[in-house]
Structure formats: structure tokens, C-alpha cells
PDB file of C-alpha atoms in Angstrom:
ATOM      1  CA  UNK A   1      30.090  73.460  -6.637  1.00 49.00           C
ATOM      2  CA  UNK A   2      31.676  70.857  -4.350  1.00 57.00           C
ATOM      3  CA  UNK A   3      28.289  69.101  -4.000  1.00 61.00           C
ATOM      4  CA  UNK A   4      28.207  68.656  -7.790  1.00 61.00           C
ATOM      5  CA  UNK A   5      31.739  67.236  -7.776  1.00 55.00           C
ATOM      6  CA  UNK A   6      30.846  64.845  -4.954  1.00 61.00           C
ATOM      7  CA  UNK A   7      27.722  63.740  -6.815  1.00 58.00           C
ATOM      8  CA  UNK A   8      29.723  63.223 -10.016  1.00 52.00           C
ATOM      9  CA  UNK A   9      32.367  61.158  -8.195  1.00 47.00           C
ATOM     10  CA  UNK A  10      29.641  59.115  -6.471  1.00 50.00           C
ATOM     11  CA  UNK A  11      27.901  58.524  -9.825  1.00 44.00           C
ATOM     12  CA  UNK A  12      31.134  57.445 -11.535  1.00 42.00           C
ATOM     13  CA  UNK A  13      31.929  55.096  -8.613  1.00 42.00           C
ATOM     14  CA  UNK A  14      28.392  53.660  -8.672  1.00 43.00           C
ATOM     15  CA  UNK A  15      28.576  53.098 -12.437  1.00 43.00           C
ATOM     16  CA  UNK A  16      31.950  51.369 -12.102  1.00 43.00           C
ATOM     17  CA  UNK A  17      30.769  49.117  -9.267  1.00 42.00           C
ATOM     18  CA  UNK A  18      27.558  48.291 -11.133  1.00 43.00           C
ATOM     19  CA  UNK A  19      29.366  47.514 -14.382  1.00 46.00           C
ATOM     20  CA  UNK A  20      31.913  45.345 -12.547  1.00 49.00           C
ATOM     21  CA  UNK A  21      29.159  43.342 -10.911  1.00 55.00           C
ATOM     22  CA  UNK A  22      27.257  42.901 -14.181  1.00 73.00           C
ATOM     23  CA  UNK A  23      30.382  41.900 -16.084  1.00 78.00           C
ATOM     24  CA  UNK A  24      31.364  39.344 -13.459  1.00 85.00           C
ATOM     25  CA  UNK A  25      27.821  38.002 -13.141  1.00 84.00           C
ATOM     26  CA  UNK A  26      27.498  37.095 -16.843  1.00 87.00           C
ATOM     27  CA  UNK A  27      27.377  33.337 -17.493  1.00 87.00           C
ATOM     28  CA  UNK A  28      30.316  31.446 -18.954  1.00 87.00           C
ATOM     29  CA  UNK A  29      30.312  31.969 -22.751  1.00 90.00           C
ATOM     30  CA  UNK A  30      33.034  30.322 -24.843  1.00 87.00           C
ATOM     31  CA  UNK A  31      31.950  32.211 -27.982  1.00 88.00           C
ATOM     32  CA  UNK A  32      32.128  30.655 -31.433  1.00 88.00           C
ATOM     33  CA  UNK A  33      34.847  29.569 -33.847  1.00 88.00           C
ATOM     34  CA  UNK A  34      35.880  32.034 -36.516  1.00 87.00           C
ATOM     35  CA  UNK A  35      38.673  32.602 -39.029  1.00 80.00           C
ATOM     36  CA  UNK A  36      40.125  35.588 -37.113  1.00 76.00           C
ATOM     37  CA  UNK A  37      41.332  33.633 -34.080  1.00 79.00           C
ATOM     38  CA  UNK A  38      41.755  30.126 -32.766  1.00 80.00           C
ATOM     39  CA  UNK A  39      41.022  28.669 -29.345  1.00 82.00           C
ATOM     40  CA  UNK A  40      42.607  30.567 -26.472  1.00 86.00           C
ATOM     41  CA  UNK A  41      42.867  29.867 -22.753  1.00 83.00           C
ATOM     42  CA  UNK A  42      40.872  32.508 -20.892  1.00 86.00           C
ATOM     43  CA  UNK A  43      39.294  32.879 -17.458  1.00 85.00           C
ATOM     44  CA  UNK A  44      35.716  33.655 -16.453  1.00 85.00           C
ATOM     45  CA  UNK A  45      34.162  34.478 -13.100  1.00 83.00           C
ATOM     46  CA  UNK A  46      31.887  31.664 -11.939  1.00 77.00           C
ATOM     47  CA  UNK A  47      29.106  33.436 -10.051  1.00 76.00           C
ATOM     48  CA  UNK A  48      28.006  30.263  -8.267  1.00 67.00           C
ATOM     49  CA  UNK A  49      31.395  29.467  -6.696  1.00 65.00           C
ATOM     50  CA  UNK A  50      32.770  33.016  -6.756  1.00 72.00           C
ATOM     51  CA  UNK A  51      36.010  31.709  -8.310  1.00 74.00           C
ATOM     52  CA  UNK A  52      37.775  32.665 -11.540  1.00 78.00           C
ATOM     53  CA  UNK A  53      37.841  29.481 -13.602  1.00 78.00           C
ATOM     54  CA  UNK A  54      39.738  28.579 -16.792  1.00 80.00           C
ATOM     55  CA  UNK A  55      37.928  28.051 -20.107  1.00 81.00           C
ATOM     56  CA  UNK A  56      38.832  27.633 -23.756  1.00 84.00           C
ATOM     57  CA  UNK A  57      37.512  30.680 -25.641  1.00 88.00           C
ATOM     58  CA  UNK A  58      36.731  29.816 -29.290  1.00 88.00           C
ATOM     59  CA  UNK A  59      37.927  33.161 -30.660  1.00 88.00           C
ATOM     60  CA  UNK A  60      34.854  35.289 -31.477  1.00 89.00           C
ATOM     61  CA  UNK A  61      31.693  36.451 -29.747  1.00 89.00           C
ATOM     62  CA  UNK A  62      30.984  35.642 -26.156  1.00 89.00           C
ATOM     63  CA  UNK A  63      30.370  38.176 -23.411  1.00 92.00           C
ATOM     64  CA  UNK A  64      32.464  40.448 -21.204  1.00 91.00           C
ATOM     65  CA  UNK A  65      33.026  37.753 -18.563  1.00 90.00           C
ATOM     66  CA  UNK A  66      36.296  36.750 -20.227  1.00 91.00           C
ATOM     67  CA  UNK A  67      39.775  37.628 -19.000  1.00 89.00           C
ATOM     68  CA  UNK A  68      43.328  37.060 -20.273  1.00 88.00           C
ATOM     69  CA  UNK A  69      44.562  35.749 -16.910  1.00 85.00           C
ATOM     70  CA  UNK A  70      43.254  34.523 -13.551  1.00 79.00           C
ATOM     71  CA  UNK A  71      44.838  37.596 -11.990  1.00 81.00           C
ATOM     72  CA  UNK A  72      42.953  39.984 -14.324  1.00 85.00           C
ATOM     73  CA  UNK A  73      39.709  38.117 -13.558  1.00 84.00           C
ATOM     74  CA  UNK A  74      40.257  38.340  -9.792  1.00 79.00           C
ATOM     75  CA  UNK A  75      41.152  42.030  -9.995  1.00 81.00           C
ATOM     76  CA  UNK A  76      38.045  42.865 -12.021  1.00 83.00           C
ATOM     77  CA  UNK A  77      35.675  40.708  -9.998  1.00 81.00           C
ATOM     78  CA  UNK A  78      37.223  41.206  -6.563  1.00 63.00           C
ATOM     79  CA  UNK A  79      33.963  42.418  -5.062  1.00 53.00           C
ATOM     80  CA  UNK A  80      32.308  39.095  -5.720  1.00 40.00           C
ATOM     81  CA  UNK A  81      35.279  36.706  -5.724  1.00 37.00           C
ATOM     82  CA  UNK A  82      36.963  35.503  -2.563  1.00 40.00           C
ATOM     83  CA  UNK A  83      40.422  36.916  -2.021  1.00 40.00           C
ATOM     84  CA  UNK A  84      43.497  34.806  -1.501  1.00 41.00           C
ATOM     85  CA  UNK A  85      47.153  35.473  -0.894  1.00 40.00           C
ATOM     86  CA  UNK A  86      49.629  34.973  -3.742  1.00 44.00           C
ATOM     87  CA  UNK A  87      52.922  33.143  -3.676  1.00 47.00           C
ATOM     88  CA  UNK A  88      52.208  30.277  -1.336  1.00 46.00           C
ATOM     89  CA  UNK A  89      54.998  28.200   0.097  1.00 43.00           C
ATOM     90  CA  UNK A  90      56.049  25.474  -2.354  1.00 41.00           C
ATOM     91  CA  UNK A  91      55.138  22.165  -0.815  1.00 40.00           C
ATOM     92  CA  UNK A  92      56.304  18.712  -1.810  1.00 42.00           C
ATOM     93  CA  UNK A  93      53.399  16.975  -3.572  1.00 43.00           C
ATOM     94  CA  UNK A  94      51.784  14.408  -1.290  1.00 42.00           C
ATOM     95  CA  UNK A  95      48.442  13.904  -3.019  1.00 43.00           C
ATOM     96  CA  UNK A  96      46.800  11.411  -0.658  1.00 44.00           C
ATOM     97  CA  UNK A  97      48.864  11.852   2.490  1.00 59.00           C
ATOM     98  CA  UNK A  98      45.748  11.775   4.672  1.00 67.00           C
ATOM     99  CA  UNK A  99      44.132   8.793   2.966  1.00 66.00           C
ATOM    100  CA  UNK A 100      46.217   6.242   4.840  1.00 69.00           C
ATOM    101  CA  UNK A 101      46.589   8.218   8.061  1.00 77.00           C
ATOM    102  CA  UNK A 102      42.950   9.320   8.490  1.00 83.00           C
ATOM    103  CA  UNK A 103      41.153   6.871   6.185  1.00 77.00           C
ATOM    104  CA  UNK A 104      39.893   9.836   4.131  1.00 76.00           C
ATOM    105  CA  UNK A 105      39.926  11.010   0.511  1.00 76.00           C
ATOM    106  CA  UNK A 106      40.542  14.769   0.884  1.00 75.00           C
ATOM    107  CA  UNK A 107      43.762  15.925  -0.731  1.00 71.00           C
ATOM    108  CA  UNK A 108      45.077  19.398   0.040  1.00 68.00           C
ATOM    109  CA  UNK A 109      48.777  20.262   0.072  1.00 64.00           C
ATOM    110  CA  UNK A 110      48.772  21.797   3.513  1.00 63.00           C
ATOM    111  CA  UNK A 111      51.492  21.991   6.081  1.00 55.00           C
ATOM    112  CA  UNK A 112      49.725  20.897   9.232  1.00 64.00           C
ATOM    113  CA  UNK A 113      51.349  18.052  11.082  1.00 68.00           C
ATOM    114  CA  UNK A 114      48.748  15.824  12.680  1.00 73.00           C
ATOM    115  CA  UNK A 115      48.902  15.711  16.461  1.00 80.00           C
ATOM    116  CA  UNK A 116      49.420  12.315  18.059  1.00 85.00           C
ATOM    117  CA  UNK A 117      46.739  11.016  20.419  1.00 88.00           C
ATOM    118  CA  UNK A 118      45.591   8.105  22.531  1.00 83.00           C
ATOM    119  CA  UNK A 119      41.960   9.164  23.015  1.00 72.00           C
ATOM    120  CA  UNK A 120      39.650  11.513  21.096  1.00 63.00           C
ATOM    121  CA  UNK A 121      39.376  13.855  24.056  1.00 73.00           C
ATOM    122  CA  UNK A 122      43.089  14.662  23.688  1.00 83.00           C
ATOM    123  CA  UNK A 123      42.525  16.142  20.207  1.00 89.00           C
ATOM    124  CA  UNK A 124      41.578  19.776  19.582  1.00 89.00           C
ATOM    125  CA  UNK A 125      37.987  20.709  18.688  1.00 92.00           C
ATOM    126  CA  UNK A 126      36.736  19.304  15.343  1.00 92.00           C
ATOM    127  CA  UNK A 127      39.345  16.505  15.418  1.00 89.00           C
ATOM    128  CA  UNK A 128      39.090  12.918  16.630  1.00 89.00           C
ATOM    129  CA  UNK A 129      41.648  10.230  17.386  1.00 89.00           C
ATOM    130  CA  UNK A 130      42.110   7.729  14.547  1.00 86.00           C
ATOM    131  CA  UNK A 131      44.906   5.150  14.772  1.00 83.00           C
ATOM    132  CA  UNK A 132      46.962   7.408  17.039  1.00 87.00           C
ATOM    133  CA  UNK A 133      46.534  10.594  14.991  1.00 84.00           C
ATOM    134  CA  UNK A 134      44.206  13.568  15.466  1.00 87.00           C
ATOM    135  CA  UNK A 135      42.259  13.649  12.182  1.00 87.00           C
ATOM    136  CA  UNK A 136      39.660  16.258  11.172  1.00 89.00           C
ATOM    137  CA  UNK A 137      36.071  15.094  11.704  1.00 91.00           C
ATOM    138  CA  UNK A 138      33.902  14.523   8.645  1.00 91.00           C
ATOM    139  CA  UNK A 139      31.302  17.072   9.852  1.00 93.00           C
ATOM    140  CA  UNK A 140      34.040  19.688  10.180  1.00 93.00           C
ATOM    141  CA  UNK A 141      35.636  19.006   6.780  1.00 92.00           C
ATOM    142  CA  UNK A 142      32.312  19.074   4.906  1.00 94.00           C
ATOM    143  CA  UNK A 143      31.174  22.380   6.430  1.00 95.00           C
ATOM    144  CA  UNK A 144      34.355  24.273   5.502  1.00 93.00           C
ATOM    145  CA  UNK A 145      34.083  26.746   2.632  1.00 92.00           C
ATOM    146  CA  UNK A 146      36.338  25.812  -0.277  1.00 89.00           C
ATOM    147  CA  UNK A 147      39.752  27.470  -0.224  1.00 88.00           C
ATOM    148  CA  UNK A 148      41.740  27.937  -3.447  1.00 86.00           C
ATOM    149  CA  UNK A 149      44.944  28.100  -1.406  1.00 83.00           C
ATOM    150  CA  UNK A 150      48.026  30.025  -2.460  1.00 80.00           C
ATOM    151  CA  UNK A 151      49.928  30.007  -5.730  1.00 75.00           C
ATOM    152  CA  UNK A 152      52.879  27.641  -5.561  1.00 71.00           C
ATOM    153  CA  UNK A 153      53.711  28.582  -9.173  1.00 71.00           C
ATOM    154  CA  UNK A 154      52.327  31.687 -10.952  1.00 71.00           C
ATOM    155  CA  UNK A 155      49.072  30.921 -12.822  1.00 71.00           C
ATOM    156  CA  UNK A 156      49.318  27.153 -12.229  1.00 77.00           C
ATOM    157  CA  UNK A 157      46.194  25.562 -10.809  1.00 81.00           C
ATOM    158  CA  UNK A 158      44.369  22.293 -10.931  1.00 87.00           C
ATOM    159  CA  UNK A 159      40.718  21.315 -10.702  1.00 90.00           C
ATOM    160  CA  UNK A 160      39.532  20.112  -7.325  1.00 91.00           C
ATOM    161  CA  UNK A 161      36.143  19.558  -5.718  1.00 92.00           C
ATOM    162  CA  UNK A 162      34.710  20.845  -2.462  1.00 93.00           C
ATOM    163  CA  UNK A 163      31.457  20.020  -0.696  1.00 94.00           C
ATOM    164  CA  UNK A 164      28.916  22.827  -0.436  1.00 93.00           C
ATOM    165  CA  UNK A 165      26.795  22.108   2.644  1.00 92.00           C
ATOM    166  CA  UNK A 166      24.160  24.665   1.558  1.00 91.00           C
ATOM    167  CA  UNK A 167      23.567  22.955  -1.799  1.00 90.00           C
ATOM    168  CA  UNK A 168      24.288  19.409  -0.541  1.00 92.00           C
ATOM    169  CA  UNK A 169      26.570  18.677  -3.467  1.00 93.00           C
ATOM    170  CA  UNK A 170      30.188  19.053  -4.539  1.00 93.00           C
ATOM    171  CA  UNK A 171      31.409  21.789  -6.858  1.00 92.00           C
ATOM    172  CA  UNK A 172      34.569  22.291  -8.867  1.00 92.00           C
ATOM    173  CA  UNK A 173      37.088  24.997  -8.001  1.00 91.00           C
ATOM    174  CA  UNK A 174      40.620  25.951  -8.974  1.00 88.00           C
ATOM    175  CA  UNK A 175      43.246  24.899  -6.444  1.00 87.00           C
ATOM    176  CA  UNK A 176      46.544  26.782  -6.632  1.00 83.00           C
ATOM    177  CA  UNK A 177      48.565  23.854  -5.270  1.00 79.00           C
ATOM    178  CA  UNK A 178      49.555  25.092  -1.823  1.00 79.00           C
ATOM    179  CA  UNK A 179      47.811  25.273   1.534  1.00 79.00           C
ATOM    180  CA  UNK A 180      44.023  25.687   1.577  1.00 84.00           C
ATOM    181  CA  UNK A 181      41.909  23.442   3.809  1.00 87.00           C
ATOM    182  CA  UNK A 182      40.636  19.876   4.095  1.00 89.00           C
ATOM    183  CA  UNK A 183      37.489  20.404   1.955  1.00 92.00           C
ATOM    184  CA  UNK A 184      39.565  19.579  -1.108  1.00 90.00           C
ATOM    185  CA  UNK A 185      39.030  16.421  -3.181  1.00 89.00           C
ATOM    186  CA  UNK A 186      40.617  15.084  -6.366  1.00 87.00           C
ATOM    187  CA  UNK A 187      37.292  14.076  -7.899  1.00 89.00           C
ATOM    188  CA  UNK A 188      33.556  14.716  -7.637  1.00 90.00           C
ATOM    189  CA  UNK A 189      33.098  11.056  -6.681  1.00 90.00           C
ATOM    190  CA  UNK A 190      35.624  11.236  -3.818  1.00 88.00           C
ATOM    191  CA  UNK A 191      33.950  14.403  -2.556  1.00 91.00           C
ATOM    192  CA  UNK A 192      30.422  12.956  -2.648  1.00 92.00           C
ATOM    193  CA  UNK A 193      31.556   9.656  -1.158  1.00 90.00           C
ATOM    194  CA  UNK A 194      33.102  11.458   1.811  1.00 90.00           C
ATOM    195  CA  UNK A 195      30.588  14.280   2.376  1.00 92.00           C
ATOM    196  CA  UNK A 196      27.452  13.393   0.402  1.00 85.00           C
ATOM    197  CA  UNK A 197      25.837  11.221   3.054  1.00 70.00           C
ATOM    198  CA  UNK A 198      25.625  13.231   6.257  1.00 55.00           C
TER     199      UNK A 198
END
């Protein structure tokens, strides 16, 4: 009898895992306009980036890859989406702090004071000395996986771009406005200009 129960539990678990994966792997589908409902902000799981992205749902139709909130999307698609910590430290907005210091275009809100230096060999690995500051090397920045960061404010995010070294192009992701890493650009153009020519 216990073997049957174990098999049943295993089957239910397998069906749940399979249905989660299928639901989260569906393509983005905004549906169609109808009289019953107007446009609504929803979230879908982007299977290429593995990130829950915002979309405007037209009100009818579509597929099951549609969630009321980013949190619901992440919870449902957690097996395929990268995890991140909630409630990041609120950081004063300094959009291009590194542009002047490191002559770069990446733009994360991260708390990482740059070490001072006189020569590149005094900087930690993956950093080089630029005008007296240890700045991350281009090769290092462009090989980092994107990082959505932490939520500074619940459900508030902004579009950013990160370089994907496997695809040799930049892709859009949702940045939650705190922390993250240096592979974080305000525009596709900035991202490709910095990382596109290796």
C-alpha cells in the first residue's frame, strides 16, 4: 500500500513540475482586445533571459504564461527563473556614477566604493587602475551574468540591458533598482558600445 502512495505522490509531483515548466516556457502572448476587459499590466516569464518581465495584457485570450505580479511569476516559475533577494537597501540614485570615474557606460546602483590605486597591479583581480581608481575590466563586466538586484521599492523595476557573452548581444532585463552587478546598462546602444566589440 505504501508503494502505491509513494507512486501517487511522485506522479503528482512530476505532473506539477512538468506543468510549471510548460506554463513558464510558453511565449509572451498579450492576447487580444475585447469588451470584457481593458489593458492590464501583467508579467510573463521570458524563457530566454529567465526573468519575469512586465507586459500589457489586452484583456482576453493569451496563454497561461501571464501573472498578476512579478512575485507570482517568480513563485510559479522559480525552477527556471533566477532567484534574488527581496527588499534591497535603498540607495541614492547615481545613474552614471562610474561614467566619469571609469570612463564607462554601465549603470548599476551598487554600494561598492572603488579602491584607490597608483598602478594596475595594486588593484584586485578583474580590476585595473584608471585615473587613480580601481575600475572593473571590460572583459570582466561583459562576462558577468545579468543580475536583477534587490527590490528598493516593492514591485518597482526599470528596464536595463546586459551583455550575454554566449549570444554576443545585449538583452533586456528588469532591474529592481538596488545592487546587482556592473553588467547593467541604461540602453541597448550603451551595452553594445561597451561590450559588443571584444
